[in-house]
Amino acid sequence: MKKIGFIGYGSMSRMIADKLLEQEKIADEMVLVSTRTNGEKTETLRKRYPNVSFQSPEELAKQCGLIFICVPPMAVKETLTKINPFLQENAHVVSIAAGMTLDRLHAWTNRQITRYIPTLTSETGIGISLVVHSERVAEDSKKRLEGYLSAFSKVKNICESDIDAASNLTSSSPGFIAAIFEEFAQSAVRNSSLTKEEAFEFLIHSLLGTGKLLLEKQMTFEETLQRVATKGGITAEGAEVIQNAMPGVFDELFARTGKKYAEIKEAVRP
Ligand SMILES: NC(=O)c1ccc[n+]([C@@H]2O[C@H](COP(=O)([O-])OP(=O)(O)OC[C@H]3O[C@@H](n4cnc5c(N)ncnc54)[C@H](OP(=O)(O)O)[C@@H]3O)[C@@H](O)[C@H]2O)c1
């Protein structure tokens, strides 16, 4: 079995490695990690999985058949060019960086490359893994990677041209949802004698319950609204406020995030 390497051991890398190890998809002796800083995160990993090996990026590249590059977008070029001379002939390199396109990645290595956009929600076993394989990726490499990712998420292959918009709906959306519901809770506090904690508790149950209705009962957003909002009733009144205000808000969100993605691509030239 091919060894698996993680370069960078931050929030996402830890989530992916933990999930694969917890679900026993991989054994700890198969895992190599390369990280700049040794801290609490790596200490916890060492304690839980003593056979995980910590190596330099170059040594990791020599030993691993599948490598996840989990560093910030601006550090991907440096990382990939550093390990490229040491990569195995059939190495499969997976970049999880936002905005780092396949054409950029191809400029820095001629090995098999996949872009994978994870989401924090996969920590709970629910989340979409967005995947774009380059044309160089062999079928068995695709199958192996997707097999690993499906242990803790639903894998969706998409066109690279849609990956930024799709990332807004998967990897960024927990943050967007949190931002929206923070505002909802703050408004409840301003408009009643409820505490922030009470507003948070009520909303969190609504969020979880709505998610379950949508997923388990396969209800659409429209059906959910229809079930809750009787015509001319209170909920319909509130929903109209949202329907009036939100198209502009979300169009601006896509415009602003699109601009940011373009800036990242522009900042890292091949
Ligand atoms: N967070 C998300 O929800 C999410 C979702 C989708 C995609 N992503 C992508 O995932 C990647 C990692 O994000 P993250 O949230 O896991 O970040 P993070 O928690 O900040 O972890 C980043 C890791 O990269 C290392 N690193 C930073 N700069 C480096 C450099 N110049 N050279 C080598 N290593 C470096 C850090 O090491 P130190 O600890 O030493 O700083 C750390 O181990 C990013 O490219 C991001 O676009 C994140």
GROMACS .gro file of N, CA and C in nm, residues 7-127:
model
  363
    7ILE      N    1   0.180   1.750   0.393
    7ILE     CA    2   0.273   1.862   0.411
    7ILE      C    3   0.193   1.981   0.463
    8GLY      N    4   0.231   2.028   0.582
    8GLY     CA    5   0.151   2.127   0.655
    8GLY      C    6   0.058   2.048   0.745
    9TYR      N    7   0.054   2.085   0.873
    9TYR     CA    8  -0.037   2.013   0.963
    9TYR      C    9  -0.120   2.115   1.039
   10GLY      N   10  -0.212   2.180   0.964
   10GLY     CA   11  -0.302   2.279   1.023
   10GLY      C   12  -0.441   2.220   1.035
   11SER      N   13  -0.538   2.311   1.033
   11SER     CA   14  -0.678   2.272   1.055
   11SER      C   15  -0.726   2.163   0.958
   12MET      N   16  -0.703   2.182   0.828
   12MET     CA   17  -0.756   2.088   0.729
   12MET      C   18  -0.680   1.957   0.726
   13SER      N   19  -0.547   1.970   0.730
   13SER     CA   20  -0.462   1.853   0.726
   13SER      C   21  -0.495   1.760   0.842
   14ARG      N   22  -0.512   1.821   0.958
   14ARG     CA   23  -0.542   1.743   1.079
   14ARG      C   24  -0.676   1.672   1.063
   15MET      N   25  -0.774   1.745   1.006
   15MET     CA   26  -0.907   1.687   0.988
   15MET      C   27  -0.899   1.564   0.895
   16ILE      N   28  -0.828   1.579   0.782
   16ILE     CA   29  -0.821   1.470   0.685
   16ILE      C   30  -0.747   1.350   0.745
   17ALA      N   31  -0.629   1.377   0.805
   17ALA     CA   32  -0.549   1.268   0.863
   17ALA      C   33  -0.625   1.199   0.975
   18ASP      N   34  -0.685   1.279   1.065
   18ASP     CA   35  -0.761   1.220   1.177
   18ASP      C   36  -0.872   1.131   1.129
   19LYS      N   37  -0.946   1.180   1.030
   19LYS     CA   38  -1.061   1.102   0.980
   19LYS      C   39  -1.015   0.970   0.921
   20LEU      N   40  -0.908   0.974   0.842
   20LEU     CA   41  -0.860   0.851   0.777
   20LEU      C   42  -0.806   0.752   0.881
   21LEU      N   43  -0.738   0.806   0.983
   21LEU     CA   44  -0.684   0.719   1.087
   21LEU      C   45  -0.795   0.664   1.176
   22GLU      N   46  -0.888   0.753   1.218
   22GLU     CA   47  -1.000   0.710   1.304
   22GLU      C   48  -1.082   0.600   1.238
   23GLN      N   49  -1.106   0.619   1.109
   23GLN     CA   50  -1.191   0.523   1.037
   23GLN      C   51  -1.113   0.400   0.991
   24GLU      N   52  -0.987   0.398   1.031
   24GLU     CA   53  -0.897   0.286   0.998
   24GLU      C   54  -0.887   0.262   0.848
   25LYS      N   55  -0.895   0.371   0.773
   25LYS     CA   56  -0.875   0.362   0.628
   25LYS      C   57  -0.727   0.347   0.599
   26ILE      N   58  -0.647   0.404   0.692
   26ILE     CA   59  -0.502   0.392   0.680
   26ILE      C   60  -0.443   0.357   0.816
   27ALA      N   61  -0.331   0.288   0.814
   27ALA     CA   62  -0.263   0.255   0.940
   27ALA      C   63  -0.161   0.364   0.969
   28ASP      N   64  -0.133   0.387   1.098
   28ASP     CA   65  -0.045   0.501   1.130
   28ASP      C   66   0.096   0.487   1.071
   29GLU      N   67   0.141   0.362   1.054
   29GLU     CA   68   0.276   0.347   0.997
   29GLU      C   69   0.282   0.386   0.850
   30MET      N   70   0.162   0.404   0.789
   30MET     CA   71   0.159   0.447   0.648
   30MET      C   72   0.166   0.598   0.634
   31VAL      N   73   0.158   0.670   0.749
   31VAL     CA   74   0.143   0.816   0.743
   31VAL      C   75   0.271   0.891   0.775
   32LEU      N   76   0.304   0.987   0.689
   32LEU     CA   77   0.418   1.076   0.713
   32LEU      C   78   0.366   1.219   0.717
   33VAL      N   79   0.422   1.297   0.806
   33VAL     CA   80   0.379   1.436   0.820
   33VAL      C   81   0.502   1.525   0.815
   34SER      N   82   0.486   1.638   0.744
   34SER     CA   83   0.594   1.735   0.742
   34SER      C   84   0.536   1.869   0.785
   35THR      N   85   0.589   1.922   0.891
   35THR     CA   86   0.534   2.048   0.942
   35THR      C   87   0.647   2.139   0.988
   36ARG      N   88   0.622   2.271   0.973
   36ARG     CA   89   0.727   2.366   1.012
   36ARG      C   90   0.738   2.375   1.163
   37THR      N   91   0.619   2.375   1.230
   37THR     CA   92   0.616   2.399   1.373
   37THR      C   93   0.569   2.275   1.446
   38ASN      N   94   0.641   2.239   1.551
   38ASN     CA   95   0.594   2.130   1.636
   38ASN      C   96   0.525   2.190   1.755
   39GLY      N   97   0.397   2.164   1.767
   39GLY     CA   98   0.321   2.222   1.879
   39GLY      C   99   0.223   2.121   1.932
   40GLU      N  100   0.116   2.177   1.990
   40GLU     CA  101   0.015   2.092   2.054
   40GLU      C  102  -0.046   1.992   1.955
   41LYS      N  103  -0.071   2.043   1.831
   41LYS     CA  104  -0.139   1.958   1.732
   41LYS      C  105  -0.055   1.835   1.698
   42THR      N  106   0.075   1.858   1.673
   42THR     CA  107   0.160   1.744   1.636
   42THR      C  108   0.184   1.653   1.757
   43GLU      N  109   0.190   1.714   1.877
   43GLU     CA  110   0.209   1.633   1.999
   43GLU      C  111   0.092   1.537   2.017
   44THR      N  112  -0.030   1.588   1.996
   44THR     CA  113  -0.151   1.505   2.010
   44THR      C  114  -0.146   1.391   1.909
   45LEU      N  115  -0.105   1.424   1.787
   45LEU     CA  116  -0.096   1.321   1.683
   45LEU      C  117   0.005   1.213   1.722
   46ARG      N  118   0.122   1.259   1.770
   46ARG     CA  119   0.226   1.163   1.811
   46ARG      C  120   0.176   1.070   1.921
   47LYS      N  121   0.101   1.129   2.018
   47LYS     CA  122   0.053   1.048   2.131
   47LYS      C  123  -0.051   0.946   2.084
   48ARG      N  124  -0.144   0.991   1.999
   48ARG     CA  125  -0.251   0.899   1.956
   48ARG      C  126  -0.202   0.795   1.857
   49TYR      N  127  -0.109   0.838   1.771
   49TYR     CA  128  -0.063   0.747   1.665
   49TYR      C  129   0.090   0.747   1.663
   50PRO      N  130   0.150   0.669   1.755
   50PRO     CA  131   0.296   0.675   1.770
   50PRO      C  132   0.375   0.634   1.647
   51ASN      N  133   0.313   0.563   1.554
   51ASN     CA  134   0.389   0.519   1.436
   51ASN      C  135   0.387   0.619   1.320
   52VAL      N  136   0.316   0.731   1.338
   52VAL     CA  137   0.321   0.835   1.235
   52VAL      C  138   0.462   0.891   1.235
   53SER      N  139   0.517   0.909   1.113
   53SER     CA  140   0.655   0.954   1.108
   53SER      C  141   0.661   1.101   1.064
   54PHE      N  142   0.748   1.177   1.130
   54PHE     CA  143   0.764   1.319   1.096
   54PHE      C  144   0.893   1.336   1.017
   55GLN      N  145   0.881   1.394   0.899
   55GLN     CA  146   0.995   1.401   0.806
   55GLN      C  147   1.002   1.539   0.741
   56SER      N  148   1.114   1.562   0.675
   56SER     CA  149   1.125   1.685   0.594
   56SER      C  150   1.037   1.666   0.470
   57PRO      N  151   0.997   1.775   0.402
   57PRO     CA  152   0.916   1.760   0.281
   57PRO      C  153   0.985   1.674   0.176
   58GLU      N  154   1.118   1.689   0.164
   58GLU     CA  155   1.193   1.613   0.063
   58GLU      C  156   1.188   1.463   0.092
   59GLU      N  157   1.209   1.427   0.220
   59GLU     CA  158   1.208   1.285   0.258
   59GLU      C  159   1.068   1.227   0.242
   60LEU      N  160   0.968   1.308   0.280
   60LEU     CA  161   0.828   1.265   0.264
   60LEU      C  162   0.797   1.237   0.116
   61ALA      N  163   0.847   1.326   0.029
   61ALA     CA  164   0.824   1.309  -0.116
   61ALA      C  165   0.886   1.179  -0.166
   62LYS      N  166   1.003   1.145  -0.113
   62LYS     CA  167   1.070   1.022  -0.157
   62LYS      C  168   0.989   0.899  -0.118
   63GLN      N  169   0.924   0.905  -0.001
   63GLN     CA  170   0.863   0.784   0.054
   63GLN      C  171   0.715   0.764   0.020
   64CYS      N  172   0.646   0.876  -0.015
   64CYS     CA  173   0.499   0.866  -0.026
   64CYS      C  174   0.450   0.860  -0.170
   65GLY      N  175   0.348   0.777  -0.192
   65GLY     CA  176   0.286   0.768  -0.324
   65GLY      C  177   0.172   0.867  -0.339
   66LEU      N  178   0.113   0.905  -0.225
   66LEU     CA  179   0.002   1.001  -0.225
   66LEU      C  180   0.037   1.113  -0.127
   67ILE      N  181   0.037   1.236  -0.179
   67ILE     CA  182   0.082   1.348  -0.094
   67ILE      C  183  -0.022   1.459  -0.095
   68PHE      N  184  -0.068   1.497   0.024
   68PHE     CA  185  -0.161   1.609   0.039
   68PHE      C  186  -0.079   1.734   0.073
   69ILE      N  187  -0.090   1.836  -0.012
   69ILE     CA  188  -0.023   1.962   0.020
   69ILE      C  189  -0.127   2.052   0.089
   70CYS      N  190  -0.104   2.078   0.216
   70CYS     CA  191  -0.206   2.145   0.298
   70CYS      C  192  -0.152   2.275   0.358
   71VAL      N  193  -0.081   2.352   0.277
   71VAL     CA  194  -0.025   2.480   0.322
   71VAL      C  195  -0.109   2.593   0.261
   72PRO      N  196  -0.092   2.716   0.307
   72PRO     CA  197  -0.169   2.827   0.250
   72PRO      C  198  -0.140   2.843   0.100
   73PRO      N  199  -0.237   2.897   0.025
   73PRO     CA  200  -0.219   2.908  -0.121
   73PRO      C  201  -0.085   2.970  -0.162
   74MET      N  202  -0.043   3.075  -0.091
   74MET     CA  203   0.081   3.144  -0.130
   74MET      C  204   0.206   3.059  -0.107
   75ALA      N  205   0.193   2.950  -0.029
   75ALA     CA  206   0.311   2.866  -0.001
   75ALA      C  207   0.314   2.741  -0.087
   76VAL      N  208   0.215   2.723  -0.176
   76VAL     CA  209   0.208   2.599  -0.254
   76VAL      C  210   0.322   2.591  -0.356
   77LYS      N  211   0.349   2.701  -0.423
   77LYS     CA  212   0.455   2.699  -0.526
   77LYS      C  213   0.589   2.657  -0.465
   78GLU      N  214   0.623   2.724  -0.355
   78GLU     CA  215   0.751   2.694  -0.289
   78GLU      C  216   0.755   2.547  -0.245
   79THR      N  217   0.645   2.499  -0.188
   79THR     CA  218   0.642   2.361  -0.138
   79THR      C  219   0.655   2.261  -0.252
   80LEU      N  220   0.576   2.282  -0.359
   80LEU     CA  221   0.575   2.185  -0.469
   80LEU      C  222   0.707   2.186  -0.546
   81THR      N  223   0.764   2.303  -0.567
   81THR     CA  224   0.891   2.307  -0.641
   81THR      C  225   1.004   2.245  -0.557
   82LYS      N  226   0.991   2.261  -0.423
   82LYS     CA  227   1.093   2.202  -0.335
   82LYS      C  228   1.088   2.049  -0.340
   83ILE      N  229   0.967   1.990  -0.341
   83ILE     CA  230   0.959   1.842  -0.334
   83ILE      C  231   0.966   1.777  -0.472
   84ASN      N  232   0.942   1.856  -0.578
   84ASN     CA  233   0.930   1.797  -0.713
   84ASN      C  234   1.046   1.703  -0.751
   85PRO      N  235   1.173   1.743  -0.726
   85PRO     CA  236   1.282   1.653  -0.768
   85PRO      C  237   1.283   1.521  -0.692
   86PHE      N  238   1.213   1.514  -0.580
   86PHE     CA  239   1.218   1.393  -0.496
   86PHE      C  240   1.093   1.305  -0.511
   87LEU      N  241   0.996   1.352  -0.589
   87LEU     CA  242   0.869   1.278  -0.601
   87LEU      C  243   0.888   1.145  -0.674
   88GLN      N  244   0.815   1.042  -0.629
   88GLN     CA  245   0.818   0.913  -0.699
   88GLN      C  246   0.758   0.932  -0.838
   89GLU      N  247   0.798   0.843  -0.929
   89GLU     CA  248   0.751   0.850  -1.068
   89GLU      C  249   0.598   0.856  -1.079
   90ASN      N  250   0.532   0.768  -0.996
   90ASN     CA  251   0.385   0.760  -1.002
   90ASN      C  252   0.316   0.839  -0.892
   91ALA      N  253   0.387   0.933  -0.833
   91ALA     CA  254   0.329   1.006  -0.720
   91ALA      C  255   0.200   1.075  -0.760
   92HIS      N  256   0.107   1.078  -0.664
   92HIS     CA  257  -0.019   1.150  -0.684
   92HIS      C  258  -0.021   1.264  -0.583
   93VAL      N  259  -0.016   1.387  -0.635
   93VAL     CA  260  -0.010   1.504  -0.548
   93VAL      C  261  -0.149   1.569  -0.542
   94VAL      N  262  -0.195   1.594  -0.420
   94VAL     CA  263  -0.328   1.652  -0.401
   94VAL      C  264  -0.312   1.789  -0.335
   95SER      N  265  -0.356   1.893  -0.405
   95SER     CA  266  -0.348   2.027  -0.347
   95SER      C  267  -0.485   2.067  -0.297
   96ILE      N  268  -0.490   2.114  -0.170
   96ILE     CA  269  -0.620   2.155  -0.116
   96ILE      C  270  -0.633   2.308  -0.114
   97ALA      N  271  -0.538   2.377  -0.176
   97ALA     CA  272  -0.534   2.524  -0.165
   97ALA      C  273  -0.643   2.592  -0.249
   98ALA      N  274  -0.705   2.691  -0.188
   98ALA     CA  275  -0.803   2.771  -0.259
   98ALA      C  276  -0.733   2.849  -0.370
   99GLY      N  277  -0.793   2.853  -0.484
   99GLY     CA  278  -0.746   2.941  -0.592
   99GLY      C  279  -0.623   2.893  -0.666
  100MET      N  280  -0.565   2.778  -0.627
  100MET     CA  281  -0.442   2.734  -0.693
  100MET      C  282  -0.479   2.639  -0.807
  101THR      N  283  -0.475   2.692  -0.929
  101THR     CA  284  -0.532   2.619  -1.044
  101THR      C  285  -0.442   2.505  -1.093
  102LEU      N  286  -0.503   2.412  -1.167
  102LEU     CA  287  -0.426   2.298  -1.221
  102LEU      C  288  -0.315   2.347  -1.314
  103ASP      N  289  -0.340   2.453  -1.391
  103ASP     CA  290  -0.234   2.496  -1.483
  103ASP      C  291  -0.113   2.549  -1.406
  104ARG      N  292  -0.139   2.615  -1.294
  104ARG     CA  293  -0.026   2.658  -1.208
  104ARG      C  294   0.046   2.535  -1.153
  105LEU      N  295  -0.032   2.440  -1.098
  105LEU     CA  296   0.028   2.321  -1.034
  105LEU      C  297   0.107   2.240  -1.136
  106HIS      N  298   0.054   2.230  -1.260
  106HIS     CA  299   0.124   2.158  -1.366
  106HIS      C  300   0.257   2.224  -1.402
  107ALA      N  301   0.264   2.354  -1.383
  107ALA     CA  302   0.388   2.424  -1.416
  107ALA      C  303   0.500   2.387  -1.319
  108TRP      N  304   0.461   2.336  -1.201
  108TRP     CA  305   0.563   2.308  -1.099
  108TRP      C  306   0.595   2.160  -1.082
  109THR      N  307   0.514   2.073  -1.146
  109THR     CA  308   0.544   1.929  -1.143
  109THR      C  309   0.476   1.860  -1.261
  110ASN      N  310   0.535   1.750  -1.306
  110ASN     CA  311   0.469   1.675  -1.413
  110ASN      C  312   0.405   1.547  -1.360
  111ARG      N  313   0.388   1.538  -1.229
  111ARG     CA  314   0.324   1.420  -1.170
  111ARG      C  315   0.171   1.435  -1.173
  112GLN      N  316   0.103   1.328  -1.130
  112GLN     CA  317  -0.044   1.330  -1.125
  112GLN      C  318  -0.089   1.435  -1.021
  113ILE      N  319  -0.183   1.518  -1.062
  113ILE     CA  320  -0.227   1.625  -0.971
  113ILE      C  321  -0.380   1.626  -0.960
  114THR      N  322  -0.428   1.639  -0.837
  114THR     CA  323  -0.572   1.658  -0.813
  114THR      C  324  -0.589   1.779  -0.724
  115ARG      N  325  -0.693   1.856  -0.753
  115ARG     CA  326  -0.733   1.961  -0.659
  115ARG      C  327  -0.849   1.905  -0.577
  116TYR      N  328  -0.838   1.927  -0.446
  116TYR     CA  329  -0.944   1.878  -0.356
  116TYR      C  330  -0.976   1.992  -0.259
  117ILE      N  331  -1.102   2.030  -0.254
  117ILE     CA  332  -1.141   2.134  -0.158
  117ILE      C  333  -1.221   2.070  -0.046
  118PRO      N  334  -1.156   2.062   0.073
  118PRO     CA  335  -1.226   2.002   0.188
  118PRO      C  336  -1.319   2.101   0.256
  119THR      N  337  -1.395   2.053   0.351
  119THR     CA  338  -1.476   2.144   0.433
  119THR      C  339  -1.468   2.100   0.578
  120LEU      N  340  -1.470   2.199   0.664
  120LEU     CA  341  -1.461   2.173   0.809
  120LEU      C  342  -1.575   2.082   0.856
  121THR      N  343  -1.690   2.089   0.788
  121THR     CA  344  -1.805   2.009   0.835
  121THR      C  345  -1.777   1.860   0.823
  122SER      N  346  -1.679   1.821   0.743
  122SER     CA  347  -1.646   1.678   0.732
  122SER      C  348  -1.595   1.624   0.865
  123GLU      N  349  -1.556   1.715   0.955
  123GLU     CA  350  -1.516   1.671   1.089
  123GLU      C  351  -1.630   1.595   1.156
  124THR      N  352  -1.755   1.627   1.118
  124THR     CA  353  -1.871   1.558   1.175
  124THR      C  354  -1.914   1.441   1.086
  125GLY      N  355  -1.838   1.418   0.981
  125GLY     CA  356  -1.874   1.310   0.889
  125GLY      C  357  -1.974   1.354   0.783
  126ILE      N  358  -2.012   1.482   0.785
  126ILE     CA  359  -2.106   1.533   0.683
  126ILE      C  360  -2.039   1.648   0.611
  127GLY      N  361  -2.023   1.634   0.482
  127GLY     CA  362  -1.962   1.744   0.407
  127GLY      C  363  -1.935   1.698   0.266
   0.00000   0.00000   0.00000
